[in-house]
CSV table of C-alpha atoms in Angstrom, one decimal:
chain,number,residue,atom,x,y,z
A,1,MET,CA,5.1,18.6,-10.6
A,2,GLY,CA,2.3,17.1,-12.6
A,3,SER,CA,3.8,13.6,-12.5
A,4,VAL,CA,4.0,13.7,-8.7
A,5,THR,CA,0.3,14.5,-8.6
A,6,TRP,CA,-0.5,11.6,-11.0
A,7,VAL,CA,1.5,9.2,-8.9
A,8,THR,CA,-0.1,10.5,-5.7
A,9,VAL,CA,-3.6,10.0,-7.1
A,10,HIS,CA,-2.9,6.5,-8.3
A,11,LEU,CA,-1.0,5.6,-5.2
A,12,GLY,CA,-3.9,6.7,-3.0
A,13,ARG,CA,-6.3,4.6,-5.1
A,14,ASP,CA,-4.1,1.6,-5.1
A,15,VAL,CA,-3.5,1.8,-1.3
A,16,THR,CA,-7.2,2.1,-0.7
A,17,LEU,CA,-7.9,-0.9,-3.0
A,18,TYR,CA,-5.2,-3.0,-1.3
A,19,VAL,CA,-6.3,-2.2,2.2
A,20,GLY,CA,-10.0,-2.8,1.3
A,21,ALA,CA,-9.1,-6.1,-0.4
A,22,ARG,CA,-7.2,-7.3,2.7
A,23,LEU,CA,-10.0,-6.3,5.0
A,24,GLY,CA,-12.4,-8.0,2.7
A,25,MET,CA,-10.4,-11.2,2.9
A,26,VAL,CA,-10.3,-11.1,6.7
A,27,ALA,CA,-14.1,-10.6,6.6
A,28,ALA,CA,-14.6,-13.5,4.2
A,29,VAL,CA,-12.4,-15.9,6.2
A,30,THR,CA,-14.2,-14.8,9.4
A,31,ALA,CA,-17.6,-15.3,7.9
A,32,LEU,CA,-16.7,-18.7,6.6
A,33,LEU,CA,-15.5,-19.8,10.0
A,34,VAL,CA,-18.6,-18.3,11.7
A,35,LEU,CA,-20.8,-20.4,9.3
A,36,VAL,CA,-19.1,-23.5,10.6
A,37,ASN,CA,-20.0,-22.6,14.2
A,38,VAL,CA,-16.6,-21.1,15.3
A,39,PRO,CA,-17.1,-18.4,17.9
A,40,LEU,CA,-16.9,-14.9,16.4
A,41,LEU,CA,-13.9,-13.7,18.3
A,42,VAL,CA,-11.9,-16.8,17.6
A,43,ALA,CA,-13.0,-16.7,13.9
A,44,LEU,CA,-11.9,-13.0,13.7
A,45,ALA,CA,-8.5,-13.9,15.2
A,46,VAL,CA,-8.0,-16.8,12.8
A,47,GLY,CA,-9.2,-14.7,9.9
A,48,VAL,CA,-6.6,-12.0,10.6
A,49,VAL,CA,-3.8,-14.6,11.0
A,50,VAL,CA,-4.8,-16.5,7.8
A,51,ALA,CA,-5.7,-13.6,5.6
A,52,LEU,CA,-2.5,-11.6,6.1
A,53,PRO,CA,0.0,-14.1,4.5
A,54,LEU,CA,-2.7,-15.3,2.1
A,55,SER,CA,-3.2,-11.8,0.8
A,56,LEU,CA,0.5,-11.4,0.0
A,57,PHE,CA,0.0,-14.1,-2.7
A,58,VAL,CA,-3.6,-13.4,-3.8
A,59,PHE,CA,-3.1,-9.6,-4.1
A,60,GLY,CA,0.5,-9.7,-5.3
A,61,GLY,CA,-0.1,-7.6,-8.4
A,62,LEU,CA,-1.8,-4.9,-6.4
A,63,ARG,CA,0.9,-5.0,-3.7
A,64,LYS,CA,3.5,-4.5,-6.4
A,65,ARG,CA,1.6,-1.5,-7.8
A,66,VAL,CA,1.5,0.1,-4.3
A,67,ALA,CA,5.2,-0.6,-3.8
A,68,LEU,CA,6.0,0.9,-7.2
A,69,GLY,CA,3.9,4.0,-6.5
A,70,LEU,CA,5.6,4.5,-3.1
A,71,GLU,CA,9.0,4.1,-4.8
A,72,GLU,CA,8.1,6.7,-7.5
A,73,LYS,CA,6.8,9.1,-4.9
A,74,GLN,CA,10.0,8.7,-2.8
A,75,ALA,CA,12.2,9.3,-5.8
A,76,ALA,CA,10.2,12.5,-6.7
A,77,ARG,CA,10.6,13.7,-3.1
A,78,ARG,CA,14.3,12.9,-3.0
A,79,ALA,CA,14.8,14.9,-6.3
A,80,GLU,CA,12.8,17.8,-5.0
A,81,ARG,CA,14.8,17.8,-1.7
A,82,GLU,CA,18.1,17.7,-3.7
A,83,LYS,CA,16.9,20.6,-5.8
A,84,LEU,CA,16.1,22.7,-2.7
A,85,ARG,CA,19.4,21.8,-1.1
A,86,ALA,CA,21.2,22.9,-4.3
A,87,GLN,CA,19.3,26.2,-4.3
A,88,LEU,CA,20.3,26.8,-0.6
A,89,ARG,CA,23.9,26.1,-1.4
A,90,GLY,CA,23.7,28.6,-4.3
A,91,ASP,CA,24.5,26.0,-7.0
A,92,ALA,CA,23.2,26.1,-10.6
A,93,ALA,CA,19.5,26.9,-11.2
């Protein structure tokens, strides 16, 4: 059970960092476009469209950590679910 908590803590931190980094990239692209006199709404739309695929490459390592954390959490949940099903069937302890 301790390993699940460890994964959850790191997963939460990694997801928060990844989301923050992606939002920061949108803000940076938007700010750059506003500085060159692009209207704010247009700059924001372009910032979202440009930052989303760009962040896949720039934040690849962080994205992989999030994916690995999600995979570990899913495996732990799957193992716990199988354990509970075995108990309900009356199989070995």
